[in-house]
mmCIF file with all atom_site columns, C-alpha atoms in Angstrom:
data_model
loop_
_atom_site.group_PDB
_atom_site.id
_atom_site.type_symbol
_atom_site.label_atom_id
_atom_site.label_alt_id
_atom_site.label_comp_id
_atom_site.label_asym_id
_atom_site.label_entity_id
_atom_site.label_seq_id
_atom_site.pdbx_PDB_ins_code
_atom_site.Cartn_x
_atom_site.Cartn_y
_atom_site.Cartn_z
_atom_site.occupancy
_atom_site.B_iso_or_equiv
_atom_site.pdbx_formal_charge
_atom_site.auth_seq_id
_atom_site.auth_comp_id
_atom_site.auth_asym_id
_atom_site.auth_atom_id
_atom_site.pdbx_PDB_model_num
ATOM 1   C CA . MET A 1 1   ? 204.860 118.019 123.817 1.00 0.00 ? 22  MET A CA 1
ATOM 2   C CA . GLU A 1 2   ? 206.251 116.804 120.516 1.00 0.00 ? 23  GLU A CA 1
ATOM 3   C CA . LEU A 1 3   ? 203.861 114.612 118.576 1.00 0.00 ? 24  LEU A CA 1
ATOM 4   C CA . TYR A 1 4   ? 206.514 112.931 116.518 1.00 0.00 ? 25  TYR A CA 1
ATOM 5   C CA . LYS A 1 5   ? 207.905 111.407 119.722 1.00 0.00 ? 26  LYS A CA 1
ATOM 6   C CA . PHE A 1 6   ? 204.586 109.718 120.497 1.00 0.00 ? 27  PHE A CA 1
ATOM 7   C CA . VAL A 1 7   ? 205.013 106.212 119.287 1.00 0.00 ? 28  VAL A CA 1
ATOM 8   C CA . LYS A 1 8   ? 202.240 104.129 120.884 1.00 0.00 ? 29  LYS A CA 1
ATOM 9   C CA . THR A 1 9   ? 200.249 101.861 118.614 1.00 0.00 ? 30  THR A CA 1
ATOM 10  C CA . GLU A 1 10  ? 196.434 101.589 118.630 1.00 0.00 ? 31  GLU A CA 1
ATOM 11  C CA . ALA A 1 11  ? 196.543 98.488  120.803 1.00 0.00 ? 32  ALA A CA 1
ATOM 12  C CA . ALA A 1 12  ? 198.760 100.176 123.416 1.00 0.00 ? 33  ALA A CA 1
ATOM 13  C CA . LEU A 1 13  ? 196.512 103.241 123.985 1.00 0.00 ? 34  LEU A CA 1
ATOM 14  C CA . GLU A 1 14  ? 195.147 103.343 127.510 1.00 0.00 ? 35  GLU A CA 1
ATOM 15  C CA . THR A 1 15  ? 193.906 106.840 128.330 1.00 0.00 ? 36  THR A CA 1
ATOM 16  C CA . ASP A 1 16  ? 191.898 109.461 126.477 1.00 0.00 ? 37  ASP A CA 1
ATOM 17  C CA . LEU A 1 17  ? 194.985 111.657 126.384 1.00 0.00 ? 38  LEU A CA 1
ATOM 18  C CA . GLU A 1 18  ? 196.881 108.969 124.553 1.00 0.00 ? 39  GLU A CA 1
ATOM 19  C CA . LYS A 1 19  ? 193.940 108.566 122.195 1.00 0.00 ? 40  LYS A CA 1
ATOM 20  C CA . TRP A 1 20  ? 193.932 112.291 121.479 1.00 0.00 ? 41  TRP A CA 1
ATOM 21  C CA . LEU A 1 21  ? 197.671 112.280 120.851 1.00 0.00 ? 42  LEU A CA 1
ATOM 22  C CA . TYR A 1 22  ? 197.347 109.226 118.534 1.00 0.00 ? 43  TYR A CA 1
ATOM 23  C CA . VAL A 1 23  ? 194.556 110.863 116.608 1.00 0.00 ? 44  VAL A CA 1
ATOM 24  C CA . LEU A 1 24  ? 196.404 114.238 116.233 1.00 0.00 ? 45  LEU A CA 1
ATOM 25  C CA . LYS A 1 25  ? 199.471 112.536 115.059 1.00 0.00 ? 46  LYS A CA 1
ATOM 26  C CA . ASN A 1 26  ? 197.727 110.090 112.647 1.00 0.00 ? 47  ASN A CA 1
ATOM 27  C CA . LEU A 1 27  ? 194.627 111.899 111.464 1.00 0.00 ? 48  LEU A CA 1
ATOM 28  C CA . GLY A 1 28  ? 196.140 112.775 108.066 1.00 0.00 ? 49  GLY A CA 1
ATOM 29  C CA . GLN A 1 29  ? 196.766 109.017 107.290 1.00 0.00 ? 50  GLN A CA 1
ATOM 30  C CA . MET A 1 30  ? 193.484 107.666 108.574 1.00 0.00 ? 51  MET A CA 1
ATOM 31  C CA . LYS A 1 31  ? 190.956 106.665 105.879 1.00 0.00 ? 52  LYS A CA 1
ATOM 32  C CA . LYS A 1 32  ? 188.204 105.867 108.329 1.00 0.00 ? 53  LYS A CA 1
ATOM 33  C CA . MET A 1 33  ? 187.657 106.189 112.121 1.00 0.00 ? 54  MET A CA 1
ATOM 34  C CA . PRO A 1 34  ? 189.134 103.347 114.167 1.00 0.00 ? 55  PRO A CA 1
ATOM 35  C CA . VAL A 1 35  ? 186.635 101.401 116.384 1.00 0.00 ? 56  VAL A CA 1
ATOM 36  C CA . PHE A 1 36  ? 188.367 102.421 119.612 1.00 0.00 ? 57  PHE A CA 1
ATOM 37  C CA . LEU A 1 37  ? 187.566 106.081 118.819 1.00 0.00 ? 58  LEU A CA 1
ATOM 38  C CA . ARG A 1 38  ? 183.808 105.634 118.595 1.00 0.00 ? 59  ARG A CA 1
ATOM 39  C CA . LYS A 1 39  ? 183.017 108.399 121.089 1.00 0.00 ? 60  LYS A CA 1
ATOM 40  C CA . THR A 1 40  ? 181.046 111.471 120.261 1.00 0.00 ? 61  THR A CA 1
ATOM 41  C CA . ILE A 1 41  ? 183.970 113.863 120.658 1.00 0.00 ? 62  ILE A CA 1
ATOM 42  C CA . PHE A 1 42  ? 186.204 111.863 118.256 1.00 0.00 ? 63  PHE A CA 1
ATOM 43  C CA . GLN A 1 43  ? 183.339 111.502 115.786 1.00 0.00 ? 64  GLN A CA 1
ATOM 44  C CA . LYS A 1 44  ? 182.908 115.331 115.710 1.00 0.00 ? 65  LYS A CA 1
ATOM 45  C CA . LEU A 1 45  ? 186.590 115.674 115.153 1.00 0.00 ? 66  LEU A CA 1
ATOM 46  C CA . PHE A 1 46  ? 186.502 113.302 112.147 1.00 0.00 ? 67  PHE A CA 1
ATOM 47  C CA . HIS A 1 47  ? 183.525 115.047 110.682 1.00 0.00 ? 68  HIS A CA 1
ATOM 48  C CA . ILE A 1 48  ? 185.291 118.379 110.896 1.00 0.00 ? 69  ILE A CA 1
ATOM 49  C CA . ALA A 1 49  ? 188.388 116.920 109.402 1.00 0.00 ? 70  ALA A CA 1
ATOM 50  C CA . GLU A 1 50  ? 186.392 115.286 106.523 1.00 0.00 ? 71  GLU A CA 1
ATOM 51  C CA . TYR A 1 51  ? 184.534 118.593 105.946 1.00 0.00 ? 72  TYR A CA 1
ATOM 52  C CA . SER A 1 52  ? 187.825 120.560 105.915 1.00 0.00 ? 73  SER A CA 1
ATOM 53  C CA . ASN A 1 53  ? 189.184 118.296 103.169 1.00 0.00 ? 74  ASN A CA 1
ATOM 54  C CA . LEU A 1 54  ? 186.226 118.941 100.786 1.00 0.00 ? 75  LEU A CA 1
ATOM 55  C CA . THR A 1 55  ? 186.596 121.190 97.821  1.00 0.00 ? 76  THR A CA 1
ATOM 56  C CA . LYS A 1 56  ? 184.635 124.364 97.678  1.00 0.00 ? 77  LYS A CA 1
ATOM 57  C CA . GLU A 1 57  ? 182.031 122.815 95.399  1.00 0.00 ? 78  GLU A CA 1
ATOM 58  C CA . GLU A 1 58  ? 181.740 119.732 97.573  1.00 0.00 ? 79  GLU A CA 1
ATOM 59  C CA . LYS A 1 59  ? 181.252 121.916 100.671 1.00 0.00 ? 80  LYS A CA 1
ATOM 60  C CA . MET A 1 60  ? 178.502 123.877 98.906  1.00 0.00 ? 81  MET A CA 1
ATOM 61  C CA . LEU A 1 61  ? 176.747 120.547 97.888  1.00 0.00 ? 82  LEU A CA 1
ATOM 62  C CA . TYR A 1 62  ? 177.188 119.195 101.422 1.00 0.00 ? 83  TYR A CA 1
ATOM 63  C CA . ASP A 1 63  ? 175.774 122.353 103.019 1.00 0.00 ? 84  ASP A CA 1
ATOM 64  C CA . LYS A 1 64  ? 172.894 122.275 100.577 1.00 0.00 ? 85  LYS A CA 1
ATOM 65  C CA . SER A 1 65  ? 172.094 118.650 101.396 1.00 0.00 ? 86  SER A CA 1
ATOM 66  C CA . LEU A 1 66  ? 172.201 119.375 105.105 1.00 0.00 ? 87  LEU A CA 1
ATOM 67  C CA . LYS A 1 67  ? 169.861 122.297 104.696 1.00 0.00 ? 88  LYS A CA 1
ATOM 68  C CA . HIS A 1 68  ? 167.456 120.125 102.770 1.00 0.00 ? 89  HIS A CA 1
ATOM 69  C CA . LYS A 1 69  ? 167.679 117.405 105.398 1.00 0.00 ? 90  LYS A CA 1
ATOM 70  C CA . TRP A 1 70  ? 166.957 119.898 108.199 1.00 0.00 ? 91  TRP A CA 1
ATOM 71  C CA . ASP A 1 71  ? 164.100 121.512 106.300 1.00 0.00 ? 92  ASP A CA 1
ATOM 72  C CA . HIS A 1 72  ? 162.549 118.089 105.742 1.00 0.00 ? 93  HIS A CA 1
ATOM 73  C CA . ALA A 1 73  ? 162.966 117.261 109.451 1.00 0.00 ? 94  ALA A CA 1
ATOM 74  C CA . ASN A 1 74  ? 161.347 120.646 110.423 1.00 0.00 ? 95  ASN A CA 1
ATOM 75  C CA . VAL A 1 75  ? 158.386 119.972 108.012 1.00 0.00 ? 96  VAL A CA 1
ATOM 76  C CA . LEU A 1 76  ? 157.808 116.575 109.579 1.00 0.00 ? 97  LEU A CA 1
ATOM 77  C CA . ASN A 1 77  ? 158.009 117.941 113.145 1.00 0.00 ? 98  ASN A CA 1
ATOM 78  C CA . TYR A 1 78  ? 155.599 120.715 112.307 1.00 0.00 ? 99  TYR A CA 1
ATOM 79  C CA . ALA A 1 79  ? 153.124 118.244 110.716 1.00 0.00 ? 100 ALA A CA 1
ATOM 80  C CA . ARG A 1 80  ? 153.492 115.937 113.713 1.00 0.00 ? 101 ARG A CA 1
ATOM 81  C CA . GLU A 1 81  ? 152.781 118.818 116.088 1.00 0.00 ? 102 GLU A CA 1
ATOM 82  C CA . GLU A 1 82  ? 149.763 119.942 114.016 1.00 0.00 ? 103 GLU A CA 1
ATOM 83  C CA . GLY A 1 83  ? 148.380 116.359 114.136 1.00 0.00 ? 104 GLY A CA 1
ATOM 84  C CA . VAL A 1 84  ? 148.742 116.155 117.856 1.00 0.00 ? 105 VAL A CA 1
ATOM 85  C CA . GLN A 1 85  ? 147.025 119.567 118.250 1.00 0.00 ? 106 GLN A CA 1
ATOM 86  C CA . LYS A 1 86  ? 144.188 118.458 115.950 1.00 0.00 ? 107 LYS A CA 1
ATOM 87  C CA . GLY A 1 87  ? 143.777 115.275 117.963 1.00 0.00 ? 108 GLY A CA 1
ATOM 88  C CA . ARG A 1 88  ? 143.590 117.283 121.225 1.00 0.00 ? 109 ARG A CA 1
ATOM 89  C CA . GLU A 1 89  ? 141.036 119.606 119.717 1.00 0.00 ? 110 GLU A CA 1
ATOM 90  C CA . GLU A 1 90  ? 138.822 116.727 118.560 1.00 0.00 ? 111 GLU A CA 1
ATOM 91  C CA . LYS A 1 91  ? 139.137 114.984 121.937 1.00 0.00 ? 112 LYS A CA 1
ATOM 92  C CA . ASN A 1 92  ? 138.122 118.288 123.640 1.00 0.00 ? 113 ASN A CA 1
ATOM 93  C CA . PHE A 1 93  ? 135.233 118.803 121.242 1.00 0.00 ? 114 PHE A CA 1
ATOM 94  C CA . GLU A 1 94  ? 133.877 115.243 121.867 1.00 0.00 ? 115 GLU A CA 1
ATOM 95  C CA . PHE A 1 95  ? 134.236 115.761 125.631 1.00 0.00 ? 116 PHE A CA 1
ATOM 96  C CA . VAL A 1 96  ? 132.526 119.064 125.676 1.00 0.00 ? 117 VAL A CA 1
ATOM 97  C CA . VAL A 1 97  ? 129.679 117.726 123.485 1.00 0.00 ? 118 VAL A CA 1
ATOM 98  C CA . ASN A 1 98  ? 129.281 114.765 125.843 1.00 0.00 ? 119 ASN A CA 1
ATOM 99  C CA . LEU A 1 99  ? 129.091 117.064 128.863 1.00 0.00 ? 120 LEU A CA 1
ATOM 100 C CA . LEU A 1 100 ? 126.624 119.384 127.081 1.00 0.00 ? 121 LEU A CA 1
ATOM 101 C CA . THR A 1 101 ? 124.286 116.574 126.060 1.00 0.00 ? 122 THR A CA 1
ATOM 102 C CA . ASN A 1 102 ? 124.538 114.198 129.012 1.00 0.00 ? 123 ASN A CA 1
ATOM 103 C CA . THR A 1 103 ? 124.769 116.549 132.112 1.00 0.00 ? 124 THR A CA 1
ATOM 104 C CA . ASP A 1 104 ? 123.099 119.437 133.615 1.00 0.00 ? 125 ASP A CA 1
ATOM 105 C CA . PHE A 1 105 ? 126.354 121.340 134.181 1.00 0.00 ? 126 PHE A CA 1
ATOM 106 C CA . ASP A 1 106 ? 126.462 124.948 133.319 1.00 0.00 ? 127 ASP A CA 1
ATOM 107 C CA . ILE A 1 107 ? 128.939 126.365 130.718 1.00 0.00 ? 128 ILE A CA 1
ATOM 108 C CA . PRO A 1 108 ? 131.544 127.576 133.231 1.00 0.00 ? 129 PRO A CA 1
ATOM 109 C CA . LYS A 1 109 ? 131.552 124.142 134.972 1.00 0.00 ? 130 LYS A CA 1
ATOM 110 C CA . ILE A 1 110 ? 131.936 122.320 131.556 1.00 0.00 ? 131 ILE A CA 1
ATOM 111 C CA . ALA A 1 111 ? 134.795 124.716 130.567 1.00 0.00 ? 132 ALA A CA 1
ATOM 112 C CA . ALA A 1 112 ? 136.520 123.956 133.889 1.00 0.00 ? 133 ALA A CA 1
ATOM 113 C CA . LEU A 1 113 ? 136.115 120.147 133.542 1.00 0.00 ? 134 LEU A CA 1
ATOM 114 C CA . ALA A 1 114 ? 137.194 120.167 129.931 1.00 0.00 ? 135 ALA A CA 1
ATOM 115 C CA . GLN A 1 115 ? 140.001 122.662 130.628 1.00 0.00 ? 136 GLN A CA 1
ATOM 116 C CA . VAL A 1 116 ? 138.899 124.903 127.779 1.00 0.00 ? 137 VAL A CA 1
ATOM 117 C CA . SER A 1 117 ? 137.607 128.406 127.638 1.00 0.00 ? 138 SER A CA 1
ATOM 118 C CA . ILE A 1 118 ? 134.014 129.410 128.266 1.00 0.00 ? 139 ILE A CA 1
ATOM 119 C CA . ALA A 1 119 ? 133.940 130.894 124.688 1.00 0.00 ? 140 ALA A CA 1
ATOM 120 C CA . TYR A 1 120 ? 134.996 127.507 123.318 1.00 0.00 ? 141 TYR A CA 1
ATOM 121 C CA . VAL A 1 121 ? 132.159 125.697 125.144 1.00 0.00 ? 142 VAL A CA 1
ATOM 122 C CA . LYS A 1 122 ? 129.715 128.346 123.748 1.00 0.00 ? 143 LYS A CA 1
ATOM 123 C CA . ARG A 1 123 ? 130.981 127.788 120.190 1.00 0.00 ? 144 ARG A CA 1
ATOM 124 C CA . VAL A 1 124 ? 130.633 123.992 120.611 1.00 0.00 ? 145 VAL A CA 1
ATOM 125 C CA . LYS A 1 125 ? 127.088 124.456 122.026 1.00 0.00 ? 146 LYS A CA 1
ATOM 126 C CA . LYS A 1 126 ? 126.119 126.549 118.974 1.00 0.00 ? 147 LYS A CA 1
ATOM 127 C CA . ARG A 1 127 ? 127.513 123.867 116.614 1.00 0.00 ? 148 ARG A CA 1
ATOM 128 C CA . VAL A 1 128 ? 125.586 120.960 118.255 1.00 0.00 ? 149 VAL A CA 1
ATOM 129 C CA . SER A 1 129 ? 122.313 122.877 118.834 1.00 0.00 ? 150 SER A CA 1
#
């Protein structure tokens, strides 16, 4: 296949193959991605092409900003997971305290109902006694 012989315009493209051929032939002249190419695979291609055109310094700055973005996202995810875990622990604590103070259930039964360990129920019992 010879790309220079492919002469269809944007408006005449019908299949994904024709879109690929159009992109491969015209990628060097495109300043931005055309609307008809707003698919994930073409977006990835444009990102790769844009990255390839960066200077060494620009690539280093871009990579550094990506790392900073990913680090920030990981910190937020970790904090969110810690908050959820803390909330679960507080809910378990309140439930165990309620069972200890308002029922005659023994420690293994309370542990089973609260879905916690027997050791945890014993620790809670010590705290509230």
